[in-house]
Tab-separated table of C-alpha atoms in Angstrom:
chain	number	residue	atom	x	y	z
A	1	MET	CA	12.546	-4.245	11.570
A	2	LEU	CA	10.078	-1.389	11.345
A	3	PHE	CA	10.749	2.095	9.989
A	4	ASN	CA	8.891	3.394	13.054
A	5	SER	CA	11.237	1.836	15.595
A	6	TYR	CA	14.128	3.231	17.617
A	7	GLU	CA	16.553	0.558	16.438
A	8	PHE	CA	15.882	1.470	12.815
A	9	ILE	CA	15.997	5.259	13.215
A	10	PHE	CA	18.952	5.511	15.576
A	11	LEU	CA	21.024	2.430	14.715
A	12	PHE	CA	20.324	0.600	11.472
A	13	LEU	CA	19.698	3.572	9.161
A	14	PRO	CA	22.606	5.829	10.226
A	15	ILE	CA	25.074	2.927	10.413
A	16	THR	CA	24.057	1.656	6.971
A	17	PHE	CA	24.220	5.168	5.520
A	18	PHE	CA	27.708	5.946	6.819
A	19	ILE	CA	29.259	2.577	5.950
A	20	TYR	CA	27.787	2.655	2.439
A	21	PHE	CA	29.154	6.097	1.666
A	22	TYR	CA	32.459	5.361	3.399
A	23	LEU	CA	32.979	2.399	1.081
A	24	SER	CA	31.852	4.510	-1.876
A	25	SER	CA	34.294	7.291	-0.975
A	26	LYS	CA	37.097	4.718	-1.102
A	27	ARG	CA	35.887	3.749	-4.584
A	28	LEU	CA	34.926	0.314	-3.341
A	29	ILE	CA	31.757	0.391	-5.439
A	30	VAL	CA	31.223	-3.366	-5.558
A	31	GLY	CA	31.857	-3.502	-1.830
A	32	ALA	CA	29.335	-0.699	-1.213
A	33	LYS	CA	26.679	-2.500	-3.236
A	34	ALA	CA	27.432	-5.817	-1.551
A	35	PHE	CA	27.201	-4.164	1.854
A	36	LEU	CA	23.825	-2.643	0.960
A	37	VAL	CA	22.565	-6.081	-0.074
A	38	PHE	CA	23.859	-7.524	3.202
A	39	ALA	CA	22.251	-4.701	5.205
A	40	SER	CA	18.946	-5.194	3.376
A	41	LEU	CA	18.968	-8.928	4.073
A	42	PHE	CA	19.780	-8.207	7.718
A	43	PHE	CA	16.851	-5.776	7.776
A	44	TYR	CA	14.601	-8.482	6.300
A	45	SER	CA	15.860	-11.178	8.666
A	46	TRP	CA	15.348	-9.054	11.759
A	47	TRP	CA	11.710	-10.125	11.871
A	48	ASN	CA	12.190	-13.830	11.152
A	49	ILE	CA	15.461	-15.238	9.858
A	50	THR	CA	13.675	-18.467	8.926
A	51	TYR	CA	12.542	-16.925	5.649
A	52	LEU	CA	15.952	-15.623	4.576
A	53	PRO	CA	16.613	-18.720	2.398
A	54	LEU	CA	13.214	-18.158	0.777
A	55	ILE	CA	14.007	-14.688	-0.555
A	56	LEU	CA	17.551	-15.730	-1.510
A	57	GLY	CA	16.208	-18.690	-3.453
A	58	SER	CA	13.577	-16.521	-5.123
A	59	ILE	CA	16.222	-14.008	-6.221
A	60	LEU	CA	18.516	-16.684	-7.662
A	61	PHE	CA	15.664	-18.439	-9.460
A	62	ASN	CA	14.243	-15.305	-11.067
A	63	PHE	CA	17.667	-13.978	-12.048
A	64	THR	CA	18.382	-17.290	-13.784
A	65	ILE	CA	15.042	-17.130	-15.589
A	66	GLY	CA	15.714	-13.512	-16.579
A	67	VAL	CA	19.150	-14.377	-17.979
A	68	SER	CA	17.686	-17.268	-19.957
A	69	LEU	CA	14.995	-15.028	-21.422
A	70	SER	CA	17.484	-12.319	-22.351
A	71	LYS	CA	19.735	-14.631	-24.298
A	72	ASP	CA	19.121	-16.225	-27.659
A	73	ASP	CA	20.815	-19.566	-27.000
A	74	ASN	CA	18.049	-21.256	-25.003
A	75	LEU	CA	16.768	-22.939	-28.151
A	76	LYS	CA	19.573	-25.478	-27.798
A	77	TYR	CA	17.657	-26.785	-24.794
A	78	LYS	CA	14.584	-27.017	-27.058
A	79	LEU	CA	12.710	-24.594	-24.828
A	80	SER	CA	11.000	-21.547	-26.242
A	81	LYS	CA	11.137	-18.234	-24.420
A	82	LYS	CA	7.404	-18.416	-23.866
A	83	THR	CA	7.816	-21.789	-22.151
A	84	ILE	CA	10.552	-20.436	-19.887
A	85	LEU	CA	8.472	-17.360	-19.056
A	86	THR	CA	5.405	-19.478	-18.290
A	87	PHE	CA	7.474	-21.752	-16.066
A	88	GLY	CA	8.921	-18.758	-14.215
A	89	ILE	CA	5.534	-17.105	-13.628
A	90	ILE	CA	3.933	-20.377	-12.471
A	91	CYS	CA	6.754	-21.033	-9.990
A	92	ASN	CA	6.442	-17.527	-8.554
A	93	LEU	CA	2.677	-17.843	-8.253
A	94	LEU	CA	2.949	-21.290	-6.666
A	95	LEU	CA	5.357	-19.907	-4.068
A	96	LEU	CA	3.038	-17.001	-3.305
A	97	GLY	CA	-0.002	-19.259	-3.396
A	98	TYR	CA	1.446	-21.761	-0.939
A	99	PHE	CA	2.190	-19.208	1.743
A	100	LYS	CA	-0.720	-16.860	1.156
A	101	TYR	CA	-3.657	-18.947	-0.070
A	102	THR	CA	-3.236	-22.567	1.103
A	103	ASP	CA	-5.412	-22.193	4.196
A	104	PHE	CA	-7.963	-20.192	2.203
A	105	PHE	CA	-8.344	-22.998	-0.333
A	106	ILE	CA	-8.454	-25.676	2.385
A	107	SER	CA	-11.166	-23.873	4.333
A	108	ASN	CA	-13.259	-23.376	1.187
A	109	ALA	CA	-12.752	-26.986	0.112
A	110	ASN	CA	-13.879	-28.107	3.562
A	111	LEU	CA	-16.980	-25.961	3.239
A	112	ALA	CA	-17.854	-26.885	-0.350
A	113	LEU	CA	-17.095	-30.609	-0.185
A	114	ASP	CA	-17.932	-31.232	3.470
A	115	LEU	CA	-14.343	-32.225	4.232
A	116	ASN	CA	-12.423	-31.930	7.484
A	117	MET	CA	-8.875	-31.127	6.410
A	118	ASP	CA	-6.730	-29.360	8.996
A	119	LEU	CA	-5.511	-25.851	8.253
A	120	LEU	CA	-1.737	-25.488	8.022
A	121	HIS	CA	-1.610	-22.041	9.684
A	122	ILE	CA	1.330	-20.988	7.531
A	123	THR	CA	3.015	-17.758	8.584
A	124	LEU	CA	3.086	-15.294	5.692
A	125	PRO	CA	6.688	-14.175	5.003
A	126	LEU	CA	7.021	-10.405	5.143
A	127	GLY	CA	7.034	-8.713	1.781
A	128	ILE	CA	6.433	-11.877	-0.260
A	129	SER	CA	3.658	-10.280	-2.343
A	130	PHE	CA	5.835	-7.293	-3.177
A	131	PHE	CA	9.114	-9.038	-3.995
A	132	THR	CA	7.198	-11.681	-5.976
A	133	PHE	CA	5.353	-9.086	-8.068
A	134	THR	CA	8.578	-7.140	-8.565
A	135	GLN	CA	10.302	-10.222	-9.924
A	136	ILE	CA	7.396	-11.330	-12.096
A	137	ALA	CA	7.570	-7.893	-13.714
A	138	TYR	CA	11.315	-8.407	-14.179
A	139	ILE	CA	11.050	-11.745	-15.995
A	140	VAL	CA	8.168	-10.492	-18.160
A	141	ASP	CA	10.277	-7.477	-19.140
A	142	ALA	CA	13.196	-9.831	-19.869
A	143	TYR	CA	10.899	-11.816	-22.158
A	144	ARG	CA	9.915	-8.581	-23.913
A	145	GLY	CA	13.579	-7.690	-24.448
A	146	GLU	CA	13.482	-4.706	-22.074
A	147	VAL	CA	16.201	-5.918	-19.682
A	148	LYS	CA	19.494	-4.330	-20.682
A	149	GLU	CA	21.932	-5.630	-18.083
A	150	MET	CA	22.590	-8.916	-16.349
A	151	ASP	CA	24.544	-8.408	-13.155
A	152	TYR	CA	23.624	-10.607	-10.195
A	153	LEU	CA	24.782	-8.123	-7.564
A	154	ASN	CA	22.787	-5.293	-9.109
A	155	TYR	CA	19.754	-7.526	-9.444
A	156	SER	CA	20.011	-8.644	-5.814
A	157	LEU	CA	20.247	-5.026	-4.740
A	158	PHE	CA	17.267	-4.106	-6.899
A	159	VAL	CA	15.088	-6.771	-5.245
A	160	THR	CA	16.311	-6.494	-1.648
A	161	PHE	CA	16.918	-2.728	-1.305
A	162	PHE	CA	15.377	-2.328	2.118
A	163	PRO	CA	13.267	0.838	1.676
A	164	HIS	CA	10.865	-0.931	-0.714
A	165	LEU	CA	11.379	-4.561	0.272
A	166	LEU	CA	8.435	-5.088	2.627
A	167	ALA	CA	5.604	-2.954	1.228
A	168	GLY	CA	6.683	-1.344	-2.015
A	169	PRO	CA	6.494	0.749	-4.080
A	170	ILE	CA	6.486	-2.008	-6.718
A	171	LEU	CA	9.516	-1.166	-8.852
A	172	HIS	CA	10.557	-1.724	-12.457
A	173	HIS	CA	14.152	-2.758	-12.994
A	174	LYS	CA	14.549	-0.205	-15.798
A	175	GLU	CA	13.804	2.720	-13.481
A	176	ILE	CA	15.975	1.558	-10.561
A	177	MET	CA	18.864	-0.626	-11.776
A	178	PRO	CA	20.498	2.124	-13.880
A	179	GLN	CA	20.563	4.359	-10.804
A	180	PHE	CA	22.751	1.860	-8.956
A	181	ASN	CA	25.312	2.181	-11.751
A	182	HIS	CA	25.331	5.963	-11.963
A	183	SER	CA	28.479	7.551	-10.562
A	184	LYS	CA	26.457	10.236	-8.759
A	185	SER	CA	24.694	7.574	-6.702
A	186	PHE	CA	27.877	6.919	-4.742
A	187	VAL	CA	28.513	10.507	-3.639
A	188	LYS	CA	26.605	12.101	-0.785
A	189	ASN	CA	24.064	14.561	-2.147
A	190	TYR	CA	23.092	16.988	0.597
A	191	LYS	CA	19.965	18.164	-1.183
A	192	ASN	CA	18.768	14.568	-1.469
A	193	ILE	CA	19.627	14.025	2.179
A	194	ALA	CA	17.625	17.092	3.234
A	195	VAL	CA	14.598	16.111	1.124
A	196	GLY	CA	14.920	12.497	2.278
A	197	ILE	CA	14.874	13.454	5.958
A	198	PHE	CA	11.959	15.795	5.260
A	199	LEU	CA	9.908	13.024	3.601
A	200	PHE	CA	10.860	10.515	6.279
A	201	SER	CA	9.686	12.930	8.972
A	202	ILE	CA	6.341	13.480	7.223
A	203	GLY	CA	5.869	9.740	6.786
A	204	LEU	CA	6.724	9.008	10.415
A	205	PHE	CA	4.269	11.663	11.571
A	206	LYS	CA	1.547	10.277	9.306
A	207	LYS	CA	2.066	6.785	10.681
A	208	VAL	CA	2.545	7.162	14.425
A	209	VAL	CA	0.508	10.315	15.034
A	210	ILE	CA	-2.392	10.169	12.571
A	211	ALA	CA	-2.785	6.564	11.367
A	212	ASP	CA	-2.208	4.926	14.734
A	213	THR	CA	-4.622	7.351	16.385
A	214	PHE	CA	-7.407	6.372	14.003
A	215	ALA	CA	-6.451	2.700	14.357
A	216	VAL	CA	-7.915	2.673	17.882
A	217	TRP	CA	-11.397	3.615	16.670
A	218	ALA	CA	-11.208	1.338	13.641
A	219	THR	CA	-10.177	-1.635	15.790
A	220	ASN	CA	-12.829	-0.953	18.416
A	221	GLY	CA	-15.539	-0.571	15.789
A	222	PHE	CA	-14.650	-3.512	13.556
A	223	ASP	CA	-13.247	-6.037	16.017
A	224	LYS	CA	-14.475	-5.289	19.531
A	225	ALA	CA	-17.906	-3.666	19.481
A	226	GLU	CA	-20.805	-6.088	19.124
A	227	VAL	CA	-23.216	-3.334	18.084
A	228	LEU	CA	-22.745	0.172	16.702
A	229	ASN	CA	-25.067	3.123	16.496
A	230	LEU	CA	-25.281	5.077	13.249
A	231	ILE	CA	-22.716	7.733	14.194
A	232	GLU	CA	-20.315	5.128	15.578
A	233	ALA	CA	-20.587	3.112	12.364
A	234	TRP	CA	-19.685	6.108	10.192
A	235	ALA	CA	-16.865	7.011	12.583
A	236	THR	CA	-15.587	3.427	12.328
A	237	SER	CA	-15.559	3.360	8.536
A	238	LEU	CA	-14.038	6.834	8.226
A	239	SER	CA	-11.419	5.957	10.843
A	240	TYR	CA	-10.209	3.067	8.716
A	241	THR	CA	-10.408	5.138	5.526
A	242	PHE	CA	-8.052	7.684	7.087
A	243	GLN	CA	-5.942	5.088	8.901
A	244	LEU	CA	-5.227	3.128	5.723
A	245	TYR	CA	-4.302	6.196	3.706
A	246	PHE	CA	-2.030	7.785	6.299
A	247	ASP	CA	-0.494	4.438	7.226
A	248	PHE	CA	0.362	3.356	3.684
A	249	SER	CA	1.194	6.798	2.295
A	250	GLY	CA	3.259	7.342	5.443
A	251	TYR	CA	5.208	4.157	4.720
A	252	THR	CA	5.670	5.255	1.112
A	253	ASP	CA	6.914	8.709	2.136
A	254	MET	CA	9.396	7.090	4.492
A	255	ALA	CA	10.513	4.614	1.816
A	256	ILE	CA	10.989	7.352	-0.796
A	257	GLY	CA	12.813	9.500	1.757
A	258	ILE	CA	15.153	6.692	2.841
A	259	ALA	CA	15.932	5.804	-0.783
A	260	LEU	CA	16.797	9.440	-1.471
A	261	LEU	CA	19.414	9.303	1.278
A	262	PHE	CA	21.178	6.797	-0.980
A	263	ASN	CA	20.488	8.903	-4.111
A	264	ILE	CA	17.870	6.461	-5.397
A	265	LYS	CA	14.613	7.961	-6.647
A	266	PHE	CA	11.493	5.839	-6.278
A	267	PRO	CA	8.369	6.471	-8.361
A	268	ILE	CA	5.462	8.330	-6.765
A	269	ASN	CA	2.942	5.940	-5.208
A	270	PHE	CA	0.238	8.314	-3.904
A	271	ASN	CA	-1.083	11.512	-5.405
A	272	SER	CA	-3.863	12.813	-3.128
A	273	PRO	CA	-6.225	9.895	-3.869
A	274	TYR	CA	-9.062	11.218	-1.724
A	275	LYS	CA	-9.330	14.203	-4.040
A	276	ALA	CA	-10.513	11.910	-6.838
A	277	THR	CA	-13.799	12.757	-8.546
A	278	ASN	CA	-14.308	9.327	-10.157
A	279	ILE	CA	-13.106	5.786	-9.597
A	280	GLN	CA	-10.656	5.842	-12.514
A	281	ASP	CA	-9.145	9.030	-11.142
A	282	PHE	CA	-8.827	7.331	-7.745
A	283	TRP	CA	-6.820	4.438	-9.172
A	284	ARG	CA	-4.541	6.864	-10.969
A	285	ARG	CA	-3.757	8.372	-7.574
A	286	TRP	CA	-3.865	5.420	-5.134
A	287	HIS	CA	-1.003	2.884	-4.901
A	288	ILE	CA	0.093	4.018	-8.343
A	289	THR	CA	2.795	1.386	-8.791
A	290	LEU	CA	0.282	-1.405	-8.136
A	291	SER	CA	-2.155	0.151	-10.614
A	292	ARG	CA	0.687	0.261	-13.130
A	293	PHE	CA	1.508	-3.396	-12.480
A	294	LEU	CA	-2.128	-4.468	-12.852
A	295	LYS	CA	-2.382	-2.531	-16.101
A	296	ASP	CA	0.917	-3.670	-17.655
A	297	TYR	CA	0.936	-7.309	-16.556
A	298	ILE	CA	-2.745	-8.274	-16.244
A	299	TYR	CA	-5.068	-5.843	-18.057
A	300	ILE	CA	-3.006	-5.438	-21.252
A	301	PRO	CA	-2.102	-9.169	-21.560
A	302	LEU	CA	-5.828	-9.931	-21.211
A	303	GLY	CA	-6.362	-7.739	-24.252
A	304	GLY	CA	-6.813	-4.313	-22.705
A	305	ASN	CA	-9.164	-2.179	-24.743
A	306	LYS	CA	-8.083	-3.631	-28.110
A	307	LYS	CA	-10.703	-6.367	-28.466
A	308	GLY	CA	-13.977	-4.526	-28.397
A	309	GLU	CA	-16.016	-2.765	-25.727
A	310	THR	CA	-17.515	-5.865	-24.129
A	311	ARG	CA	-14.106	-7.502	-23.794
A	312	THR	CA	-12.723	-4.245	-22.349
A	313	TYR	CA	-15.373	-4.296	-19.624
A	314	LEU	CA	-14.550	-7.919	-18.854
A	315	ASN	CA	-10.806	-7.199	-18.742
A	316	LEU	CA	-11.326	-4.291	-16.350
A	317	PHE	CA	-13.499	-6.406	-14.098
A	318	LEU	CA	-11.126	-9.388	-14.069
A	319	THR	CA	-8.094	-7.180	-13.418
A	320	PHE	CA	-9.575	-5.789	-10.229
A	321	LEU	CA	-11.002	-9.118	-9.147
A	322	ILE	CA	-7.451	-10.472	-9.341
A	323	GLY	CA	-6.219	-7.325	-7.581
A	324	GLY	CA	-8.644	-8.005	-4.752
A	325	LEU	CA	-7.398	-11.577	-4.377
A	326	TRP	CA	-3.784	-10.354	-4.410
A	327	HIS	CA	-4.488	-8.187	-1.380
A	328	GLY	CA	-5.646	-11.056	0.775
A	329	ALA	CA	-6.840	-14.638	0.984
A	330	GLY	CA	-10.461	-13.976	1.831
A	331	TRP	CA	-13.846	-13.472	0.221
A	332	THR	CA	-14.062	-9.960	1.639
A	333	PHE	CA	-10.964	-8.991	-0.382
A	334	ILE	CA	-12.397	-10.638	-3.487
A	335	PHE	CA	-15.660	-8.775	-2.974
A	336	TRP	CA	-13.727	-5.517	-2.548
A	337	GLY	CA	-12.041	-6.198	-5.903
A	338	PHE	CA	-15.443	-7.078	-7.371
A	339	LEU	CA	-16.872	-3.722	-6.225
A	340	HIS	CA	-14.023	-1.756	-7.784
A	341	GLY	CA	-14.178	-3.795	-10.981
A	342	VAL	CA	-17.898	-3.088	-11.319
A	343	ALA	CA	-17.353	0.585	-10.490
A	344	LEU	CA	-14.733	0.933	-13.244
A	345	VAL	CA	-17.022	-0.771	-15.748
A	346	VAL	CA	-19.883	1.576	-14.790
A	347	HIS	CA	-17.565	4.581	-15.024
A	348	ARG	CA	-16.379	3.596	-18.495
A	349	ALA	CA	-19.954	3.039	-19.690
A	350	TRP	CA	-20.933	6.406	-18.171
A	351	GLN	CA	-18.127	8.091	-20.103
A	352	LYS	CA	-19.229	6.426	-23.346
A	353	LEU	CA	-22.701	7.902	-22.870
A	354	ASN	CA	-21.147	11.363	-22.408
A	355	PHE	CA	-22.904	11.913	-19.080
A	356	LYS	CA	-21.307	14.359	-16.650
A	357	LEU	CA	-21.891	15.052	-12.983
A	358	ASN	CA	-21.425	18.212	-10.985
A	359	ARG	CA	-17.859	18.094	-9.639
A	360	ILE	CA	-18.924	18.321	-5.986
A	361	LEU	CA	-21.513	15.576	-6.437
A	362	ALA	CA	-18.970	13.437	-8.297
A	363	TYR	CA	-16.514	13.851	-5.444
A	364	PHE	CA	-19.191	13.018	-2.854
A	365	ILE	CA	-20.190	9.814	-4.660
A	366	THR	CA	-16.576	8.749	-5.274
A	367	PHE	CA	-15.390	9.319	-1.722
A	368	ASN	CA	-18.365	7.550	-0.190
A	369	PHE	CA	-18.015	4.592	-2.538
A	370	ILE	CA	-14.347	4.290	-1.576
A	371	ASN	CA	-15.160	4.648	2.121
A	372	ILE	CA	-17.865	1.963	1.952
A	373	SER	CA	-15.751	-0.436	-0.111
A	374	TRP	CA	-12.921	-0.149	2.431
A	375	ILE	CA	-15.275	-1.774	4.956
A	376	PHE	CA	-14.933	-5.107	3.143
A	377	PHE	CA	-11.184	-4.549	2.783
A	378	ARG	CA	-10.831	-4.119	6.560
A	379	ALA	CA	-13.408	-6.482	8.034
A	380	LYS	CA	-12.092	-9.836	9.238
A	381	ASP	CA	-15.242	-11.582	8.082
A	382	TRP	CA	-18.647	-10.947	6.511
A	383	ASP	CA	-20.371	-10.500	9.867
A	384	SER	CA	-18.038	-7.665	10.857
A	385	ALA	CA	-18.531	-5.967	7.494
A	386	ILE	CA	-22.328	-6.250	7.638
A	387	LYS	CA	-22.339	-5.021	11.251
A	388	VAL	CA	-20.645	-1.762	10.244
A	389	LEU	CA	-22.393	-1.314	6.909
A	390	SER	CA	-25.920	-1.992	8.167
A	391	SER	CA	-25.459	0.368	11.114
A	392	MET	CA	-24.335	3.149	8.768
A	393	PHE	CA	-27.718	3.154	7.053
A	394	SER	CA	-30.045	2.213	9.881
A	395	LEU	CA	-32.215	4.749	11.720
A	396	ASP	CA	-33.098	2.235	14.408
A	397	ASN	CA	-30.188	3.183	16.616
A	398	VAL	CA	-29.332	6.873	16.278
A	399	VAL	CA	-27.693	8.062	19.487
A	400	ILE	CA	-27.085	11.758	20.094
A	401	SER	CA	-26.023	13.854	23.054
A	402	LYS	CA	-28.561	15.111	25.586
A	403	LYS	CA	-28.190	18.703	24.430
A	404	VAL	CA	-28.867	17.820	20.793
A	405	PHE	CA	-31.700	15.512	21.832
A	406	ASP	CA	-33.411	18.335	23.734
A	407	PHE	CA	-33.142	20.532	20.633
A	408	PHE	CA	-34.821	17.934	18.440
A	409	ASN	CA	-37.356	17.293	21.167
A	410	SER	CA	-38.393	20.929	20.920
A	411	LEU	CA	-39.074	20.293	17.212
A	412	ASN	CA	-41.068	17.153	18.002
A	413	LEU	CA	-38.448	14.964	16.308
A	414	ASN	CA	-37.346	13.068	19.382
A	415	TYR	CA	-39.012	9.838	18.153
A	416	VAL	CA	-36.144	9.335	15.688
A	417	PHE	CA	-33.313	9.609	18.188
A	418	ASN	CA	-32.036	8.255	21.469
A	419	TYR	CA	-29.741	10.182	23.736
A	420	GLY	CA	-26.744	8.792	25.551
A	421	VAL	CA	-22.981	8.376	25.097
A	422	VAL	CA	-22.589	8.818	21.351
A	423	PHE	CA	-19.261	6.995	21.056
A	424	GLU	CA	-19.780	4.505	23.855
A	425	HIS	CA	-18.417	1.535	21.899
A	426	LEU	CA	-15.449	3.363	20.375
A	427	GLY	CA	-13.810	4.747	23.473
A	428	SER	CA	-14.045	8.531	23.170
A	429	ASP	CA	-15.526	11.399	21.220
A	430	ASN	CA	-12.398	13.506	20.822
A	431	LYS	CA	-11.844	12.679	17.133
A	432	ILE	CA	-14.713	14.715	15.699
A	433	ILE	CA	-12.506	17.768	15.292
A	434	LEU	CA	-9.753	15.552	13.862
A	435	PHE	CA	-12.173	14.162	11.259
A	436	PHE	CA	-13.088	17.678	10.207
A	437	LEU	CA	-9.480	18.852	10.033
A	438	LEU	CA	-8.452	15.814	7.978
A	439	PHE	CA	-11.222	16.409	5.453
A	440	ILE	CA	-9.887	19.945	5.064
A	441	PHE	CA	-6.355	18.590	4.810
A	442	VAL	CA	-7.242	15.932	2.235
A	443	LEU	CA	-9.223	18.332	0.056
A	444	PHE	CA	-7.121	21.455	0.075
A	445	SER	CA	-3.521	20.706	1.046
A	446	ASN	CA	-0.650	19.780	-1.243
A	447	ASN	CA	0.613	16.238	-0.834
A	448	SER	CA	4.039	15.367	0.529
A	449	ILE	CA	5.579	14.644	-2.896
A	450	TYR	CA	4.534	18.060	-4.215
A	451	ILE	CA	5.992	19.689	-1.112
A	452	ALA	CA	9.215	17.672	-1.430
A	453	ASN	CA	9.602	18.648	-5.091
A	454	ASN	CA	9.486	22.281	-4.013
A	455	PHE	CA	11.535	21.782	-0.871
A	456	LYS	CA	14.094	24.400	0.147
A	457	ALA	CA	16.651	23.888	2.878
A	458	ASN	CA	15.876	26.844	5.112
A	459	LYS	CA	15.200	27.534	8.785
A	460	ARG	CA	11.423	27.275	8.411
A	461	ASN	CA	11.610	23.763	6.969
A	462	LEU	CA	14.233	22.766	9.523
A	463	ILE	CA	11.897	23.842	12.327
A	464	PHE	CA	9.021	22.004	10.638
A	465	ILE	CA	11.074	18.781	10.476
A	466	LEU	CA	12.175	19.097	14.084
A	467	LEU	CA	8.635	19.712	15.308
A	468	MET	CA	7.330	16.623	13.495
A	469	LEU	CA	10.141	14.456	14.848
A	470	ILE	CA	9.825	15.834	18.377
A	471	TYR	CA	6.123	15.071	18.338
A	472	ALA	CA	6.323	11.697	16.581
A	473	ILE	CA	9.393	9.997	18.055
A	474	PRO	CA	8.054	9.727	21.650
A	475	MET	CA	4.951	8.012	20.234
A	476	ILE	CA	7.095	5.207	18.794
A	477	THR	CA	6.792	3.504	22.182
A	478	ASN	CA	3.415	2.229	20.938
A	479	ILE	CA	4.972	0.339	18.034
A	480	SER	CA	2.563	-0.946	15.387
A	481	GLU	CA	3.153	-2.640	12.071
A	482	PHE	CA	2.292	-1.013	8.780
A	483	LEU	CA	-1.022	-2.284	7.429
A	484	TYR	CA	0.394	-3.398	4.076
A	485	PHE	CA	2.785	-5.803	5.755
A	486	ASP	CA	-0.212	-8.158	5.838
A	487	PHE	CA	-0.691	-8.035	2.081
């Protein structure tokens, strides 16, 4: 079930909300929690009920591992906590690896060893990367002695709670599980409801109005066009850069807003990432809960910055190489992680040398690096990536309008350009103004979380919410998945 669907907005969400708080009002707290688990599993199963046993088995397994790690009596089985933790992590990674990477390994083995093994074409269960990472963090925290309670119902609710189940944010048990036990969580909070609806409306607008609009150009440029002129290539890359941000931040806004309806506060996941002036700053703003996971459970266990400068560079690089592989089973994802790992190493070395760039130049370099690296993140294969990237920096095919061509012709510069339909392969040229407006928006506007933190329930905000919903809801007829469902 999608957040941007009529059945979710008009049936599932209101019904779940009212039943949950009805049970809570009758002081049936266990019943309210159990219902929310049931509703979340129903939400998950809506897409494909085949994988319901998978998530249920994963929850039971990881809870059992967590309990074992939190107790001191496992020595009677002659198993150390480290052994139990290692076993738990390996099992989680094997589960994720089977569904997400089997065909990738088979295809590469076929290529490297000249084999002819058939691909299995395994369907990736929705949300498996997110609920697997969430539970790996849980058992690691249990090993570290940071898990304070062991209640199976609470744990099941923590993992399955439908706002974050399919695409995050990646949650820590210690920031969410206590909220499910707080008495205030079971009483309707009208301020939270107002802010939640406000954030949901912003997220819906981001997704169906902005992201899905740019998706058309990105799809045409990456997947359909055989050739691109220079302007089309830049429009293609920028379209995906904006699509990805507004799609994923839109999902996150909706998830945070929905959770607030139930008095659960999720951590911030985006903080105006395209305002970043260096690559480290970008990763402190983009998909913040993933950055936190990579830092806490990969970078620091590798040694962090405690084993010398050379080892620090290696740890940074390996962390983002692994992060690239986590995003997808493909060499383009690995190369994307490689690029960001190298960029972070270069940035750290630059800082050590005490070099500083003009802020505007630093922003220009950072944004363009991010935009270019997204090409490999989006492209289905190397050929598609090279098609876009090479066209962005080639002067062999610069197409401009007749009016502009005549102007350059008067300056004797017509030998550089061709005139024709500038956006012939992308479908239209009506997004130029939208590009400009979004740059202004990204650079100078406050983000949705800042606005929500300063939200006031007044007529102006009510009108703003209504206008967004009135504009966005009719566009739900063109239903599209969120991009991060594929990761």
